[in-house]
Amino acid sequence: MTVLTPQLLESFADSVLPTARASTLPATCYTDEEFFAFEKEAVFGQEWLCLGRASDVPNPGDYTNVELVGERLTLVRGHDGTVRVLSPVCQHRGMLVSEGRGNCRAFKCAYHHWTYGLDGGLVGAREMDRTEGFDKSQWGLPSLPVEIWQGFVFTSLKANPEPLAPRLAKLDELFAHYELDRCVSRKSFESPSMPWNWKVMFENFNDGYHASRLHAGVHDFCPSNRSSFLPYAPDDAAIARTNGFLFPDGGFNALQKALLPIFPGLTEEERSRAAFALVPPTLCLGVAPDQAFYFLIRPKDAGHIEVEVHYLFHPDALRDRLFEEKFQLSEAGVNGIVAQDVMATTGVQQGLTSRFAPRGRYSYLEEAQQQFNQWLVRRYTEGWPGGGRDASSPGTASSPGTASSPDAAPSDSAPALAPVSDPTAREVAA
């Protein structure tokens, strides 16, 4: 028996009501493997997916491999300097031609030595001269669309996805003075298996409500009741909020003060707040006066994710002679917060498997969660098996509308997908 019933789809209407009336998504959406399999296509198969930073492959020939929802992908910088995303699956018999990370001049399949250029083109296939109709130019590695936004590399499993950058315009404004495209990335940690659903991760990252409770003490300078939410429109690709401080240049550590050099271009207002953004389904991004941080989320199954946590620093900050010492102190504070979040999100996932798991109600400080519901429900509706119905209006024809509140922006049918003239090299200026 399938869980993907019309009744489940119609139940999502309660989750896209205005925050004061909305309910959380049904627990099934976080725990059921059939529902996760549905999400793999309806969400991850349709959206832009963040693989990392362009600086992960700084030099021609540099490559790194990522696995996302069962697909192996190679991020590579070509001899021409262009960042591309290729499938590493040899088009002869399916063996992987690239694994791990490194630097190379070409990708050669170890099985039969078919050889591919860094642009994916097949450049060598010996003993194929007797194969009728074989045209080397038609057998290159599949090349996926690419957009580079603020230094982050996005790709899509969809051939011609709607351009991403225009739908991130509000984040360009929010993060303009941090110069994220110039920032230096530094990995904090990576875990191959954290025991919760990918949506639990996104909801926790942008949840201001818990900060003054779960993180009491170290988070007191940034109280929950100073959260403010950016407006959300149906075509937005991001959900964002700011959280004010009690004093300028606060920091997430025992001293509650920024320990590292401040981003040089910040306004007084920006030095007195943090900001958090979701670019679902793979990127969580936040900023504070002295550092930015991002999480890369890769679901493994309904109840587990792989996560990487990285920092971003302005290049000038690294000139501080005591940068390493200050960084260690700063990271210790952040790690304490992360440990508390791990405890909470693990407990949430365990509770969601119970027959007593609720469809809870939201505080006014959880508007970001209601906006995330809007983002999700639109994609659930559009991808529902057999043709979905508008979850905000049960019994009507399918529509990508995201909320049933009277003040919600009207939404017509889904926008036509814009063609990608050069899907392997579309780079968007920050």
Tab-separated table of C-alpha atoms in Angstrom:
chain	number	residue	atom	x	y	z
A	1	MET	CA	0.000	0.000	0.000
A	2	THR	CA	1.409	3.380	-0.987
A	3	VAL	CA	1.736	6.333	1.387
A	4	LEU	CA	1.468	8.721	-1.573
A	5	THR	CA	-2.282	9.058	-1.330
A	6	PRO	CA	-4.512	11.990	-2.275
A	7	GLN	CA	-5.304	12.336	1.417
A	8	LEU	CA	-1.638	12.881	2.306
A	9	LEU	CA	-1.276	15.477	-0.444
A	10	GLU	CA	-4.389	17.324	0.704
A	11	SER	CA	-3.159	17.267	4.300
A	12	PHE	CA	-0.267	19.558	3.322
A	13	ALA	CA	-2.742	22.442	3.109
A	14	ASP	CA	-2.518	22.866	6.887
A	15	SER	CA	1.246	23.363	6.654
A	16	VAL	CA	1.109	26.328	4.259
A	17	LEU	CA	-1.452	28.378	6.182
A	18	PRO	CA	-0.168	31.614	7.752
A	19	THR	CA	2.299	30.821	10.531
A	20	ALA	CA	-0.177	31.540	13.340
A	21	ARG	CA	-2.522	28.854	11.936
A	22	ALA	CA	-0.120	26.429	10.279
A	23	SER	CA	0.784	22.899	11.387
A	24	THR	CA	3.982	20.957	10.865
A	25	LEU	CA	4.210	18.430	8.046
A	26	PRO	CA	3.024	14.876	8.771
A	27	ALA	CA	5.669	12.659	10.375
A	28	THR	CA	5.535	10.353	7.352
A	29	CYS	CA	7.361	13.001	5.343
A	30	TYR	CA	10.394	12.570	7.606
A	31	THR	CA	10.433	8.828	8.239
A	32	ASP	CA	8.987	6.871	5.320
A	33	GLU	CA	11.349	5.423	2.695
A	34	GLU	CA	8.726	5.508	-0.047
A	35	PHE	CA	8.194	9.202	0.600
A	36	PHE	CA	11.952	9.781	0.487
A	37	ALA	CA	12.127	7.941	-2.848
A	38	PHE	CA	9.412	10.309	-4.098
A	39	GLU	CA	11.449	13.318	-2.906
A	40	LYS	CA	14.545	12.070	-4.726
A	41	GLU	CA	12.793	12.746	-8.019
A	42	ALA	CA	10.218	15.435	-7.165
A	43	VAL	CA	12.709	17.598	-5.237
A	44	PHE	CA	16.319	16.560	-5.816
A	45	GLY	CA	15.709	15.537	-9.414
A	46	GLN	CA	14.244	18.955	-10.283
A	47	GLU	CA	16.220	21.524	-8.248
A	48	TRP	CA	19.655	23.120	-8.278
A	49	LEU	CA	22.008	21.173	-6.007
A	50	CYS	CA	25.035	22.746	-4.336
A	51	LEU	CA	28.169	20.608	-4.697
A	52	GLY	CA	30.599	22.948	-2.940
A	53	ARG	CA	32.748	25.953	-3.858
A	54	ALA	CA	34.527	26.792	-7.098
A	55	SER	CA	37.640	27.098	-4.930
A	56	ASP	CA	37.402	23.344	-4.254
A	57	VAL	CA	38.926	22.918	-7.742
A	58	PRO	CA	41.249	25.944	-7.960
A	59	ASN	CA	43.576	24.754	-10.738
A	60	PRO	CA	43.077	23.275	-14.216
A	61	GLY	CA	42.813	19.520	-13.851
A	62	ASP	CA	41.584	19.635	-10.249
A	63	TYR	CA	38.567	17.433	-9.626
A	64	THR	CA	36.476	16.185	-6.725
A	65	ASN	CA	33.655	13.664	-6.624
A	66	VAL	CA	30.338	13.953	-4.793
A	67	GLU	CA	27.499	11.475	-4.399
A	68	LEU	CA	23.994	12.939	-4.173
A	69	VAL	CA	20.800	10.852	-3.913
A	70	GLY	CA	22.541	7.920	-5.564
A	71	GLU	CA	24.196	9.868	-8.398
A	72	ARG	CA	27.969	10.206	-8.550
A	73	LEU	CA	29.075	13.556	-9.923
A	74	THR	CA	32.504	14.968	-10.774
A	75	LEU	CA	33.256	18.644	-10.194
A	76	VAL	CA	36.243	19.564	-12.373
A	77	ARG	CA	38.075	22.643	-13.615
A	78	GLY	CA	39.006	22.331	-17.272
A	79	HIS	CA	42.167	23.378	-19.058
A	80	ASP	CA	40.226	26.482	-20.136
A	81	GLY	CA	39.522	27.398	-16.491
A	82	THR	CA	35.821	26.560	-16.741
A	83	VAL	CA	34.182	24.707	-13.846
A	84	ARG	CA	32.083	21.783	-15.055
A	85	VAL	CA	30.030	18.991	-13.551
A	86	LEU	CA	30.259	15.636	-15.321
A	87	SER	CA	28.885	12.181	-14.754
A	88	PRO	CA	31.924	9.925	-14.163
A	89	VAL	CA	30.143	6.912	-15.658
A	90	CYS	CA	32.053	5.571	-18.665
A	91	GLN	CA	29.745	5.489	-21.673
A	92	HIS	CA	31.167	2.159	-22.828
A	93	ARG	CA	30.290	-0.297	-20.052
A	94	GLY	CA	29.430	1.930	-17.110
A	95	MET	CA	32.575	1.796	-14.983
A	96	LEU	CA	33.456	4.923	-12.984
A	97	VAL	CA	36.296	6.898	-14.557
A	98	SER	CA	36.778	9.231	-11.588
A	99	GLU	CA	36.669	8.752	-7.824
A	100	GLY	CA	37.849	10.746	-4.834
A	101	ARG	CA	39.712	13.947	-5.612
A	102	GLY	CA	42.962	14.917	-7.296
A	103	ASN	CA	44.435	16.470	-10.409
A	104	CYS	CA	44.661	14.930	-13.865
A	105	ARG	CA	45.045	15.781	-17.545
A	106	ALA	CA	42.203	13.468	-18.608
A	107	PHE	CA	39.885	10.794	-17.216
A	108	LYS	CA	40.794	7.262	-18.304
A	109	CYS	CA	38.598	4.262	-17.633
A	110	ALA	CA	40.718	1.544	-16.039
A	111	TYR	CA	38.595	-1.195	-17.645
A	112	HIS	CA	39.084	-0.630	-21.402
A	113	HIS	CA	41.018	2.643	-21.374
A	114	TRP	CA	38.398	4.848	-22.945
A	115	THR	CA	39.769	8.333	-22.283
A	116	TYR	CA	37.834	11.561	-21.748
A	117	GLY	CA	38.991	15.183	-21.745
A	118	LEU	CA	38.300	17.466	-18.801
A	119	ASP	CA	35.334	18.828	-20.765
A	120	GLY	CA	33.882	15.303	-20.889
A	121	GLY	CA	34.556	14.695	-24.582
A	122	LEU	CA	35.695	11.219	-25.610
A	123	VAL	CA	39.255	11.592	-26.932
A	124	GLY	CA	40.380	7.989	-27.067
A	125	ALA	CA	38.602	4.647	-27.675
A	126	ARG	CA	40.966	2.067	-29.122
A	127	GLU	CA	39.787	-0.945	-31.116
A	128	MET	CA	36.458	0.689	-31.925
A	129	ASP	CA	37.212	1.149	-35.625
A	130	ARG	CA	35.193	-1.936	-36.634
A	131	THR	CA	32.113	-0.855	-34.693
A	132	GLU	CA	29.514	0.270	-37.224
A	133	GLY	CA	28.253	3.827	-36.918
A	134	PHE	CA	30.497	4.611	-33.951
A	135	ASP	CA	31.099	8.380	-33.731
A	136	LYS	CA	33.459	9.348	-30.929
A	137	SER	CA	31.897	12.812	-30.637
A	138	GLN	CA	28.589	11.249	-29.572
A	139	TRP	CA	29.984	9.264	-26.639
A	140	GLY	CA	31.309	11.851	-24.206
A	141	LEU	CA	30.584	11.858	-20.488
A	142	PRO	CA	27.197	13.418	-19.682
A	143	SER	CA	27.665	17.100	-18.833
A	144	LEU	CA	25.280	18.735	-16.348
A	145	PRO	CA	24.113	22.368	-16.093
A	146	VAL	CA	26.256	24.621	-13.886
A	147	GLU	CA	25.654	27.929	-12.144
A	148	ILE	CA	28.202	29.599	-9.880
A	149	TRP	CA	26.604	31.913	-7.335
A	150	GLN	CA	28.638	33.776	-4.706
A	151	GLY	CA	31.419	31.208	-5.226
A	152	PHE	CA	29.101	28.204	-4.692
A	153	VAL	CA	28.814	25.648	-7.498
A	154	PHE	CA	25.301	24.431	-8.278
A	155	THR	CA	24.258	21.772	-10.726
A	156	SER	CA	20.986	20.089	-11.659
A	157	LEU	CA	19.987	16.601	-12.702
A	158	LYS	CA	17.380	18.304	-14.888
A	159	ALA	CA	18.579	19.118	-18.405
A	160	ASN	CA	17.204	22.659	-18.642
A	161	PRO	CA	16.416	23.971	-15.164
A	162	GLU	CA	15.004	27.407	-14.508
A	163	PRO	CA	17.945	29.805	-13.880
A	164	LEU	CA	18.871	29.959	-10.212
A	165	ALA	CA	20.511	33.348	-9.681
A	166	PRO	CA	17.408	35.537	-10.284
A	167	ARG	CA	15.592	33.572	-7.577
A	168	LEU	CA	18.399	34.289	-5.094
A	169	ALA	CA	18.303	38.072	-5.532
A	170	LYS	CA	17.243	38.708	-1.938
A	171	LEU	CA	20.307	36.824	-0.725
A	172	ASP	CA	22.565	38.904	-2.970
A	173	GLU	CA	21.289	41.969	-1.142
A	174	LEU	CA	21.438	40.349	2.292
A	175	PHE	CA	25.028	39.140	1.865
A	176	ALA	CA	26.443	41.854	-0.408
A	177	HIS	CA	28.901	43.295	2.127
A	178	TYR	CA	30.381	39.908	3.047
A	179	GLU	CA	31.932	39.438	-0.428
A	180	LEU	CA	31.241	35.713	-0.262
A	181	ASP	CA	32.615	35.122	-3.748
A	182	ARG	CA	36.052	36.298	-2.508
A	183	CYS	CA	35.990	34.419	0.780
A	184	VAL	CA	38.403	31.651	1.703
A	185	SER	CA	36.751	28.339	2.611
A	186	ARG	CA	37.876	26.125	5.474
A	187	LYS	CA	36.308	22.772	6.377
A	188	SER	CA	35.277	22.254	9.994
A	189	PHE	CA	34.107	18.642	9.897
A	190	GLU	CA	32.342	16.018	7.801
A	191	SER	CA	30.061	13.225	8.957
A	192	PRO	CA	29.047	10.457	6.550
A	193	SER	CA	25.898	9.559	8.488
A	194	MET	CA	23.902	11.748	10.845
A	195	PRO	CA	20.665	10.116	12.099
A	196	TRP	CA	17.936	12.458	10.933
A	197	ASN	CA	15.961	13.431	7.833
A	198	TRP	CA	17.345	16.149	5.581
A	199	LYS	CA	14.364	18.423	6.311
A	200	VAL	CA	15.026	18.224	10.061
A	201	MET	CA	18.495	19.618	9.314
A	202	PHE	CA	17.080	22.528	7.302
A	203	GLU	CA	14.410	23.309	9.882
A	204	ASN	CA	16.913	23.380	12.743
A	205	PHE	CA	19.459	25.525	10.894
A	206	ASN	CA	17.007	28.374	10.382
A	207	ASP	CA	15.074	27.994	13.641
A	208	GLY	CA	15.451	31.062	15.832
A	209	TYR	CA	12.895	29.812	18.361
A	210	HIS	CA	15.215	27.282	20.001
A	211	ALA	CA	18.287	29.537	20.298
A	212	SER	CA	17.417	31.116	23.644
A	213	ARG	CA	16.402	27.747	25.081
A	214	LEU	CA	18.642	24.980	23.772
A	215	HIS	CA	21.668	27.300	23.499
A	216	ALA	CA	21.041	29.370	26.639
A	217	GLY	CA	24.229	31.018	27.834
A	218	VAL	CA	26.446	31.042	24.766
A	219	HIS	CA	23.580	32.376	22.596
A	220	ASP	CA	22.249	35.005	25.016
A	221	PHE	CA	23.699	37.913	23.019
A	222	CYS	CA	21.527	36.811	20.054
A	223	PRO	CA	18.083	36.206	21.623
A	224	SER	CA	15.287	34.417	19.811
A	225	ASN	CA	12.860	37.343	20.023
A	226	ARG	CA	15.108	39.455	17.779
A	227	SER	CA	14.449	37.253	14.755
A	228	SER	CA	13.146	38.922	11.599
A	229	PHE	CA	12.066	37.056	8.470
A	230	LEU	CA	12.634	38.084	4.858
A	231	PRO	CA	9.476	37.948	2.709
A	232	TYR	CA	8.962	34.793	0.698
A	233	ALA	CA	7.507	34.621	-2.817
A	234	PRO	CA	6.429	31.438	-4.630
A	235	ASP	CA	9.341	31.537	-7.089
A	236	ASP	CA	12.003	32.182	-4.444
A	237	ALA	CA	14.828	29.655	-4.218
A	238	ALA	CA	15.768	30.680	-0.664
A	239	ILE	CA	14.323	31.211	2.815
A	240	ALA	CA	16.131	33.703	5.069
A	241	ARG	CA	15.986	35.513	8.403
A	242	THR	CA	18.140	37.852	10.439
A	243	ASN	CA	18.674	37.730	14.205
A	244	GLY	CA	19.646	40.885	16.075
A	245	PHE	CA	22.303	41.061	18.809
A	246	LEU	CA	22.175	42.865	22.150
A	247	PHE	CA	25.446	44.603	21.232
A	248	PRO	CA	27.681	44.972	18.151
A	249	ASP	CA	30.201	42.354	17.041
A	250	GLY	CA	28.721	39.426	18.918
A	251	GLY	CA	30.186	35.960	18.501
A	252	PHE	CA	29.050	32.373	19.026
A	253	ASN	CA	31.549	31.492	21.742
A	254	ALA	CA	31.897	31.634	25.535
A	255	LEU	CA	32.856	35.343	25.418
A	256	GLN	CA	29.878	36.129	23.133
A	257	LYS	CA	32.182	38.482	21.196
A	258	ALA	CA	33.585	38.150	17.690
A	259	LEU	CA	37.130	36.804	18.022
A	260	LEU	CA	38.268	37.015	14.410
A	261	PRO	CA	38.682	40.108	12.220
A	262	ILE	CA	35.340	41.635	11.201
A	263	PHE	CA	34.268	41.629	7.560
A	264	PRO	CA	35.557	45.059	6.495
A	265	GLY	CA	32.527	46.262	4.531
A	266	LEU	CA	29.777	45.679	7.086
A	267	THR	CA	27.347	48.378	8.149
A	268	GLU	CA	26.630	49.082	11.820
A	269	GLU	CA	23.382	47.156	11.475
A	270	GLU	CA	25.159	44.137	9.971
A	271	ARG	CA	27.692	44.175	12.808
A	272	SER	CA	24.765	43.846	15.211
A	273	ARG	CA	23.090	40.781	13.723
A	274	ALA	CA	23.532	37.336	12.227
A	275	ALA	CA	21.707	36.074	9.146
A	276	PHE	CA	20.671	32.560	8.174
A	277	ALA	CA	19.527	31.293	4.779
A	278	LEU	CA	18.330	28.034	3.288
A	279	VAL	CA	18.887	27.238	-0.386
A	280	PRO	CA	17.103	23.880	-0.396
A	281	PRO	CA	17.581	21.079	-0.870
A	282	THR	CA	21.364	21.016	-0.265
A	283	LEU	CA	22.773	24.308	1.138
A	284	CYS	CA	22.422	26.048	4.515
A	285	LEU	CA	24.294	29.363	4.776
A	286	GLY	CA	24.817	31.776	7.666
A	287	VAL	CA	26.860	34.882	8.457
A	288	ALA	CA	28.116	36.617	11.596
A	289	PRO	CA	30.318	39.745	11.818
A	290	ASP	CA	33.586	37.780	11.754
A	291	GLN	CA	32.747	34.633	9.770
A	292	ALA	CA	30.349	32.932	7.412
A	293	PHE	CA	29.492	29.248	7.597
A	294	TYR	CA	27.743	26.757	5.368
A	295	PHE	CA	26.444	23.203	5.575
A	296	LEU	CA	26.305	20.893	2.551
A	297	ILE	CA	23.486	18.366	2.997
A	298	ARG	CA	23.392	15.025	1.157
A	299	PRO	CA	20.531	12.667	2.099
A	300	LYS	CA	21.325	8.975	2.365
A	301	ASP	CA	17.844	7.669	3.187
A	302	ALA	CA	14.736	8.851	5.018
A	303	GLY	CA	16.509	8.963	8.366
A	304	HIS	CA	20.164	9.749	7.573
A	305	ILE	CA	22.190	12.470	5.911
A	306	GLU	CA	25.815	13.144	5.089
A	307	VAL	CA	26.820	16.655	6.133
A	308	GLU	CA	29.875	18.851	5.614
A	309	VAL	CA	30.376	22.007	7.689
A	310	HIS	CA	32.635	24.774	6.376
A	311	TYR	CA	33.612	28.312	7.329
A	312	LEU	CA	34.172	31.283	5.044
A	313	PHE	CA	36.562	34.097	5.963
A	314	HIS	CA	37.343	37.369	4.257
A	315	PRO	CA	40.849	37.155	2.729
A	316	ASP	CA	42.017	40.050	4.921
A	317	ALA	CA	41.165	38.079	8.079
A	318	LEU	CA	43.882	35.520	7.372
A	319	ARG	CA	46.540	38.221	7.613
A	320	ASP	CA	45.987	38.416	11.373
A	321	ARG	CA	49.106	36.918	12.987
A	322	LEU	CA	46.973	35.191	15.610
A	323	PHE	CA	44.334	33.953	13.184
A	324	GLU	CA	44.887	30.260	13.955
A	325	GLU	CA	44.718	30.746	17.728
A	326	LYS	CA	41.592	32.885	17.467
A	327	PHE	CA	40.018	30.431	15.045
A	328	GLN	CA	40.487	27.543	17.495
A	329	LEU	CA	38.732	29.506	20.241
A	330	SER	CA	35.917	30.523	17.910
A	331	GLU	CA	35.430	27.005	16.574
A	332	ALA	CA	35.264	25.595	20.106
A	333	GLY	CA	32.242	27.799	20.782
A	334	VAL	CA	30.533	26.820	17.554
A	335	ASN	CA	31.224	23.138	18.188
A	336	GLY	CA	29.438	23.404	21.527
A	337	ILE	CA	26.351	24.766	19.778
A	338	VAL	CA	26.582	22.076	17.101
A	339	ALA	CA	26.740	19.349	19.757
A	340	GLN	CA	23.517	20.662	21.300
A	341	ASP	CA	21.869	20.748	17.863
A	342	VAL	CA	22.964	17.155	17.180
A	343	MET	CA	21.295	16.065	20.420
A	344	ALA	CA	18.092	17.911	19.539
A	345	THR	CA	17.787	16.829	15.902
A	346	THR	CA	18.547	13.215	16.819
A	347	GLY	CA	15.756	13.363	19.386
A	348	VAL	CA	13.352	14.938	16.895
A	349	GLN	CA	13.951	12.180	14.349
A	350	GLN	CA	13.456	9.500	16.993
A	351	GLY	CA	10.221	11.127	18.129
A	352	LEU	CA	8.894	11.402	14.574
A	353	THR	CA	8.980	7.607	14.251
A	354	SER	CA	6.462	7.266	17.092
A	355	ARG	CA	2.766	6.622	16.574
A	356	PHE	CA	2.291	9.601	18.885
A	357	ALA	CA	4.289	12.005	16.706
A	358	PRO	CA	2.281	15.243	16.446
A	359	ARG	CA	1.480	17.676	13.729
A	360	GLY	CA	2.638	20.535	15.916
A	361	ARG	CA	1.841	24.241	15.834
A	362	TYR	CA	4.307	27.069	15.188
A	363	SER	CA	5.475	29.993	17.278
A	364	TYR	CA	5.679	33.357	15.530
A	365	LEU	CA	9.444	32.806	15.724
A	366	GLU	CA	9.140	29.850	13.329
A	367	GLU	CA	8.038	31.679	10.209
A	368	ALA	CA	11.075	30.285	8.378
A	369	GLN	CA	9.679	26.777	8.898
A	370	GLN	CA	6.329	27.779	7.402
A	371	GLN	CA	8.153	29.327	4.414
A	372	PHE	CA	10.121	26.105	3.988
A	373	ASN	CA	6.793	24.251	3.971
A	374	GLN	CA	5.659	26.494	1.116
A	375	TRP	CA	8.797	25.643	-0.850
A	376	LEU	CA	8.313	21.919	-0.224
A	377	VAL	CA	4.578	21.681	-0.809
A	378	ARG	CA	4.816	23.370	-4.186
A	379	ARG	CA	7.302	20.705	-5.296
A	380	TYR	CA	5.318	17.882	-3.736
A	381	THR	CA	2.201	19.053	-5.553
A	382	GLU	CA	3.925	19.383	-8.926
A	383	GLY	CA	5.583	15.971	-8.644
A	384	TRP	CA	2.754	13.965	-7.054
A	385	PRO	CA	2.201	10.597	-8.797
A	386	GLY	CA	-0.674	10.616	-11.227
A	387	GLY	CA	-0.927	14.404	-11.196
A	388	GLY	CA	-1.256	16.205	-7.924
A	389	ARG	CA	-3.920	18.471	-6.552
A	390	ASP	CA	-3.351	21.873	-5.065
A	391	ALA	CA	-2.703	21.110	-1.412
A	392	SER	CA	-3.912	24.546	-0.438
A	393	SER	CA	-7.309	23.912	-2.024
A	394	PRO	CA	-8.381	20.242	-1.851
A	395	GLY	CA	-10.447	18.991	-4.737
A	396	THR	CA	-9.208	21.512	-7.311
A	397	ALA	CA	-6.928	21.034	-10.274
A	398	SER	CA	-3.197	20.881	-9.694
A	399	SER	CA	-1.512	24.215	-9.096
A	400	PRO	CA	1.886	25.302	-7.770
A	401	GLY	CA	0.310	27.829	-5.411
A	402	THR	CA	2.006	27.707	-2.033
A	403	ALA	CA	-0.381	29.080	0.544
A	404	SER	CA	-4.070	29.339	1.199
A	405	SER	CA	-3.889	32.547	3.208
A	406	PRO	CA	-5.843	35.481	1.775
A	407	ASP	CA	-2.715	37.631	1.699
A	408	ALA	CA	-0.600	35.069	-0.161
A	409	ALA	CA	0.740	36.149	-3.525
A	410	PRO	CA	-1.301	34.673	-6.393
A	411	SER	CA	0.412	32.038	-8.474
A	412	ASP	CA	-0.375	30.861	-11.968
A	413	SER	CA	0.957	27.737	-13.577
A	414	ALA	CA	4.617	26.898	-13.207
A	415	PRO	CA	6.896	29.207	-15.229
A	416	ALA	CA	8.319	27.880	-18.451
A	417	LEU	CA	11.844	26.580	-18.109
A	418	ALA	CA	14.386	28.871	-19.690
A	419	PRO	CA	16.806	27.151	-22.093
A	420	VAL	CA	20.449	26.973	-21.117
A	421	SER	CA	22.592	28.205	-23.981
A	422	ASP	CA	25.807	26.768	-22.501
A	423	PRO	CA	24.842	24.550	-19.572
A	424	THR	CA	28.429	23.600	-18.759
A	425	ALA	CA	29.701	27.121	-18.236
A	426	ARG	CA	26.982	29.486	-17.049
A	427	GLU	CA	28.679	31.590	-14.362
A	428	VAL	CA	26.676	34.219	-12.509
A	429	ALA	CA	28.364	37.243	-11.034
A	430	ALA	CA	27.715	37.793	-7.338
